[in-house]
PDB file of C-alpha atoms in Angstrom:
ATOM      1  CA  UNK A  50     -15.164-134.539  22.970  1.00 74.00           C
ATOM      2  CA  UNK A  51     -15.186-137.924  21.285  1.00 85.00           C
ATOM      3  CA  UNK A  52     -13.180-140.718  22.727  1.00 86.00           C
ATOM      4  CA  UNK A  53     -10.757-142.273  20.274  1.00 89.00           C
ATOM      5  CA  UNK A  54     -11.738-145.632  18.857  1.00 89.00           C
ATOM      6  CA  UNK A  55      -9.484-148.481  19.803  1.00 88.00           C
ATOM      7  CA  UNK A  56     -10.055-151.941  18.434  1.00 87.00           C
ATOM      8  CA  UNK A  57      -8.493-153.572  21.463  1.00 86.00           C
ATOM      9  CA  UNK A  58     -11.228-152.111  23.673  1.00 86.00           C
ATOM     10  CA  UNK A  59     -13.954-154.074  21.882  1.00 85.00           C
ATOM     11  CA  UNK A  60     -14.385-157.786  22.497  1.00 83.00           C
ATOM     12  CA  UNK A  61     -13.955-160.155  19.611  1.00 80.00           C
ATOM     13  CA  UNK A  62     -16.375-162.905  18.688  1.00 75.00           C
ATOM     14  CA  UNK A  63     -15.426-166.108  20.223  1.00 74.00           C
ATOM     15  CA  UNK A  64     -16.606-168.305  17.342  1.00 72.00           C
ATOM     16  CA  UNK A  65     -16.219-167.540  13.636  1.00 72.00           C
ATOM     17  CA  UNK A  66     -19.172-167.328  11.294  1.00 78.00           C
ATOM     18  CA  UNK A  67     -20.918-170.524  10.354  1.00 81.00           C
ATOM     19  CA  UNK A  68     -19.365-172.295   7.377  1.00 83.00           C
ATOM     20  CA  UNK A  69     -21.349-172.449   4.112  1.00 85.00           C
ATOM     21  CA  UNK A  70     -23.343-175.618   3.403  1.00 89.00           C
ATOM     22  CA  UNK A  71     -21.661-178.456   1.570  1.00 92.00           C
ATOM     23  CA  UNK A  72     -21.396-177.930  -2.214  1.00 92.00           C
ATOM     24  CA  UNK A  73     -22.584-174.299  -1.988  1.00 92.00           C
ATOM     25  CA  UNK A  74     -19.893-172.843  -4.255  1.00 92.00           C
ATOM     26  CA  UNK A  75     -20.269-175.667  -6.796  1.00 93.00           C
ATOM     27  CA  UNK A  76     -24.018-175.025  -7.175  1.00 93.00           C
ATOM     28  CA  UNK A  77     -23.776-171.201  -7.081  1.00 92.00           C
ATOM     29  CA  UNK A  78     -23.032-170.610 -10.812  1.00 91.00           C
ATOM     30  CA  UNK A  79     -25.964-172.800 -11.854  1.00 90.00           C
ATOM     31  CA  UNK A  80     -28.357-171.021  -9.486  1.00 90.00           C
ATOM     32  CA  UNK A  81     -27.252-167.585 -10.767  1.00 90.00           C
ATOM     33  CA  UNK A  82     -27.694-168.632 -14.413  1.00 87.00           C
ATOM     34  CA  UNK A  83     -31.189-169.960 -13.648  1.00 87.00           C
ATOM     35  CA  UNK A  84     -32.234-166.583 -12.238  1.00 88.00           C
ATOM     36  CA  UNK A  85     -30.858-164.506 -15.125  1.00 87.00           C
ATOM     37  CA  UNK A  86     -33.505-163.651 -17.694  1.00 74.00           C
ATOM     38  CA  UNK A  87     -32.547-164.377 -21.309  1.00 72.00           C
ATOM     39  CA  UNK A  88     -32.389-161.331 -23.630  1.00 63.00           C
ATOM     40  CA  UNK A  89     -35.440-160.918 -25.854  1.00 63.00           C
ATOM     41  CA  UNK A  90     -34.726-162.397 -29.271  1.00 58.00           C
ATOM     42  CA  UNK A  91     -36.750-159.741 -31.139  1.00 55.00           C
ATOM     43  CA  UNK A  92     -34.272-156.962 -30.264  1.00 55.00           C
ATOM     44  CA  UNK A  93     -31.220-158.810 -31.552  1.00 58.00           C
ATOM     45  CA  UNK A  94     -32.719-160.402 -34.643  1.00 64.00           C
ATOM     46  CA  UNK A  95     -30.341-160.439 -37.614  1.00 70.00           C
ATOM     47  CA  UNK A  96     -31.067-161.441 -41.188  1.00 76.00           C
ATOM     48  CA  UNK A  97     -30.247-165.063 -41.997  1.00 80.00           C
ATOM     49  CA  UNK A  98     -27.574-164.247 -44.567  1.00 81.00           C
ATOM     50  CA  UNK A  99     -25.774-162.068 -41.997  1.00 81.00           C
ATOM     51  CA  UNK A 100     -25.787-164.888 -39.453  1.00 80.00           C
ATOM     52  CA  UNK A 101     -24.259-167.193 -42.060  1.00 85.00           C
ATOM     53  CA  UNK A 102     -21.135-164.988 -42.211  1.00 87.00           C
ATOM     54  CA  UNK A 103     -18.312-165.492 -39.751  1.00 90.00           C
ATOM     55  CA  UNK A 104     -17.592-162.836 -37.124  1.00 90.00           C
ATOM     56  CA  UNK A 105     -14.480-161.449 -38.894  1.00 93.00           C
ATOM     57  CA  UNK A 106     -16.462-161.218 -42.127  1.00 93.00           C
ATOM     58  CA  UNK A 107     -19.307-159.362 -40.371  1.00 91.00           C
ATOM     59  CA  UNK A 108     -16.765-156.966 -38.851  1.00 93.00           C
ATOM     60  CA  UNK A 109     -15.193-156.346 -42.254  1.00 95.00           C
ATOM     61  CA  UNK A 110     -18.628-155.779 -43.784  1.00 93.00           C
ATOM     62  CA  UNK A 111     -19.570-153.291 -41.069  1.00 93.00           C
ATOM     63  CA  UNK A 112     -16.273-151.434 -41.552  1.00 96.00           C
ATOM     64  CA  UNK A 113     -16.771-151.287 -45.325  1.00 96.00           C
ATOM     65  CA  UNK A 114     -20.322-149.936 -44.928  1.00 96.00           C
ATOM     66  CA  UNK A 115     -19.167-147.301 -42.468  1.00 96.00           C
ATOM     67  CA  UNK A 116     -16.232-146.232 -44.657  1.00 96.00           C
ATOM     68  CA  UNK A 117     -18.446-146.144 -47.754  1.00 96.00           C
ATOM     69  CA  UNK A 118     -21.005-143.978 -45.979  1.00 95.00           C
ATOM     70  CA  UNK A 119     -18.302-141.572 -44.827  1.00 94.00           C
ATOM     71  CA  UNK A 120     -16.728-141.317 -48.293  1.00 94.00           C
ATOM     72  CA  UNK A 121     -20.120-140.787 -49.932  1.00 93.00           C
ATOM     73  CA  UNK A 122     -21.115-138.036 -47.520  1.00 91.00           C
ATOM     74  CA  UNK A 123     -17.713-136.381 -47.965  1.00 89.00           C
ATOM     75  CA  UNK A 124     -17.930-136.322 -51.760  1.00 87.00           C
ATOM     76  CA  UNK A 125     -21.555-135.192 -51.769  1.00 86.00           C
ATOM     77  CA  UNK A 126     -20.773-132.360 -49.365  1.00 82.00           C
ATOM     78  CA  UNK A 127     -17.898-131.223 -51.582  1.00 75.00           C
ATOM     79  CA  UNK A 128     -20.181-131.018 -54.630  1.00 61.00           C
ATOM     80  CA  UNK A 129     -22.848-129.082 -52.771  1.00 53.00           C
ATOM     81  CA  UNK A 130     -20.536-126.560 -51.132  1.00 46.00           C
ATOM     82  CA  UNK A 131     -18.112-125.810 -53.969  1.00 49.00           C
ATOM     83  CA  UNK A 132     -20.463-123.884 -56.325  1.00 52.00           C
ATOM     84  CA  UNK A 133     -21.301-121.375 -53.582  1.00 53.00           C
ATOM     85  CA  UNK A 134     -17.740-120.647 -52.495  1.00 55.00           C
ATOM     86  CA  UNK A 135     -15.143-118.648 -54.425  1.00 46.00           C
ATOM     87  CA  UNK A 136     -13.008-120.965 -56.508  1.00 56.00           C
ATOM     88  CA  UNK A 137      -9.718-119.098 -56.175  1.00 64.00           C
ATOM     89  CA  UNK A 138      -8.067-116.363 -54.188  1.00 65.00           C
ATOM     90  CA  UNK A 139      -8.180-114.170 -57.255  1.00 69.00           C
ATOM     91  CA  UNK A 140     -11.966-113.904 -57.137  1.00 75.00           C
ATOM     92  CA  UNK A 141     -11.807-113.101 -53.412  1.00 74.00           C
ATOM     93  CA  UNK A 142      -9.203-110.403 -54.095  1.00 76.00           C
ATOM     94  CA  UNK A 143     -11.379-108.968 -56.856  1.00 81.00           C
ATOM     95  CA  UNK A 144     -14.389-108.873 -54.530  1.00 82.00           C
ATOM     96  CA  UNK A 145     -12.309-107.068 -51.900  1.00 81.00           C
ATOM     97  CA  UNK A 146     -10.992-104.627 -54.491  1.00 84.00           C
ATOM     98  CA  UNK A 147     -14.598-103.666 -55.337  1.00 87.00           C
ATOM     99  CA  UNK A 148     -15.198-102.426 -51.776  1.00 86.00           C
ATOM    100  CA  UNK A 149     -14.799 -98.625 -51.667  1.00 87.00           C
ATOM    101  CA  UNK A 150     -11.798 -97.466 -49.674  1.00 84.00           C
ATOM    102  CA  UNK A 151     -13.856 -95.121 -47.489  1.00 85.00           C
ATOM    103  CA  UNK A 152     -16.132 -97.953 -46.399  1.00 86.00           C
ATOM    104  CA  UNK A 153     -13.126-100.109 -45.578  1.00 81.00           C
ATOM    105  CA  UNK A 154     -11.529 -97.351 -43.464  1.00 79.00           C
ATOM    106  CA  UNK A 155     -14.817 -96.706 -41.656  1.00 81.00           C
ATOM    107  CA  UNK A 156     -15.190-100.413 -40.912  1.00 80.00           C
ATOM    108  CA  UNK A 157     -11.670-100.645 -39.513  1.00 76.00           C
ATOM    109  CA  UNK A 158     -12.126 -97.524 -37.392  1.00 77.00           C
ATOM    110  CA  UNK A 159     -15.550 -98.536 -36.068  1.00 78.00           C
ATOM    111  CA  UNK A 160     -14.727-102.123 -35.111  1.00 74.00           C
ATOM    112  CA  UNK A 161     -13.070-103.096 -31.859  1.00 71.00           C
ATOM    113  CA  UNK A 162     -10.691-105.330 -33.748  1.00 71.00           C
ATOM    114  CA  UNK A 163      -7.257-103.875 -34.369  1.00 72.00           C
ATOM    115  CA  UNK A 164      -5.067-104.810 -37.286  1.00 70.00           C
ATOM    116  CA  UNK A 165      -1.933-106.479 -35.947  1.00 72.00           C
ATOM    117  CA  UNK A 166       1.374-107.323 -37.528  1.00 71.00           C
ATOM    118  CA  UNK A 167       0.473-111.025 -37.965  1.00 74.00           C
ATOM    119  CA  UNK A 168      -2.651-109.917 -39.839  1.00 71.00           C
ATOM    120  CA  UNK A 169      -0.523-107.865 -42.175  1.00 65.00           C
ATOM    121  CA  UNK A 170       1.968-110.712 -42.562  1.00 68.00           C
ATOM    122  CA  UNK A 171      -0.786-112.880 -44.035  1.00 64.00           C
ATOM    123  CA  UNK A 172      -1.266-110.514 -46.948  1.00 60.00           C
ATOM    124  CA  UNK A 173      -0.165-111.987 -50.265  1.00 60.00           C
ATOM    125  CA  UNK A 174       3.149-110.814 -51.709  1.00 55.00           C
ATOM    126  CA  UNK A 175       1.499-109.556 -54.878  1.00 52.00           C
ATOM    127  CA  UNK A 176      -0.448-106.822 -53.081  1.00 54.00           C
ATOM    128  CA  UNK A 177      -0.920-103.512 -54.812  1.00 59.00           C
ATOM    129  CA  UNK A 178       2.111-101.406 -53.817  1.00 59.00           C
ATOM    130  CA  UNK A 179       0.519 -98.173 -55.058  1.00 62.00           C
ATOM    131  CA  UNK A 180      -1.800 -98.141 -52.013  1.00 60.00           C
ATOM    132  CA  UNK A 181       0.996 -96.877 -49.785  1.00 61.00           C
ATOM    133  CA  UNK A 182       1.868 -94.039 -52.163  1.00 62.00           C
ATOM    134  CA  UNK A 183      -1.212 -92.098 -51.066  1.00 64.00           C
ATOM    135  CA  UNK A 184      -0.214 -91.816 -47.395  1.00 67.00           C
ATOM    136  CA  UNK A 185       3.560 -92.446 -47.220  1.00 64.00           C
ATOM    137  CA  UNK A 186       5.188 -89.364 -48.681  1.00 73.00           C
ATOM    138  CA  UNK A 187       8.507 -89.285 -46.889  1.00 77.00           C
ATOM    139  CA  UNK A 188      11.899 -88.982 -48.431  1.00 82.00           C
ATOM    140  CA  UNK A 189      14.700 -91.305 -47.443  1.00 85.00           C
ATOM    141  CA  UNK A 190      16.449 -88.456 -45.591  1.00 89.00           C
ATOM    142  CA  UNK A 191      13.325 -87.825 -43.474  1.00 88.00           C
ATOM    143  CA  UNK A 192      13.013 -91.501 -42.669  1.00 84.00           C
ATOM    144  CA  UNK A 193      16.708 -91.661 -41.701  1.00 88.00           C
ATOM    145  CA  UNK A 194      16.331 -88.608 -39.428  1.00 89.00           C
ATOM    146  CA  UNK A 195      13.335 -90.183 -37.648  1.00 86.00           C
ATOM    147  CA  UNK A 196      15.214 -93.449 -37.180  1.00 84.00           C
ATOM    148  CA  UNK A 197      18.240 -91.600 -35.777  1.00 86.00           C
ATOM    149  CA  UNK A 198      16.008 -89.920 -33.173  1.00 86.00           C
ATOM    150  CA  UNK A 199      14.858 -93.293 -31.787  1.00 82.00           C
ATOM    151  CA  UNK A 200      16.462 -94.365 -28.491  1.00 78.00           C
ATOM    152  CA  UNK A 201      19.260 -96.887 -28.812  1.00 74.00           C
ATOM    153  CA  UNK A 202      18.849 -98.602 -25.458  1.00 71.00           C
ATOM    154  CA  UNK A 203      19.596-102.284 -25.677  1.00 65.00           C
ATOM    155  CA  UNK A 204      16.524-103.576 -23.874  1.00 62.00           C
ATOM    156  CA  UNK A 205      16.653-107.059 -25.338  1.00 61.00           C
ATOM    157  CA  UNK A 206      20.072-108.116 -24.035  1.00 55.00           C
TER     158      UNK A 206
END
């Protein structure tokens, strides 16, 4: 088992460390600067006209170049992408309407993705209402009977 360390058990030095030589801290900055190597001038060379500008002007110029480059790339990317994408939702709806219904049902049945209520909520309001006529053939009395058979427990109170 280790013995606990106690500072009082260890003797202290009788004399403090030797003081620094006279003028040491006054000469220290000059000695450090003499040892530091200057940065190579070739790496930081700037054109003469750029050096003639003040620092705020150089900062403004750099900001303008950066903003101009961003705006140019944004507008060029919009021109390149737009001809390949559908222009409106109407053309997308027409392309979807051209897909045979059997293929669409097979795709929905084969995929692991399930259609949820939020997916159906994103459908446009002008959807073709005649689609439901082919599979919903219930009278209002039948619908009312089915709703009456549902339990009326108030689970959400």
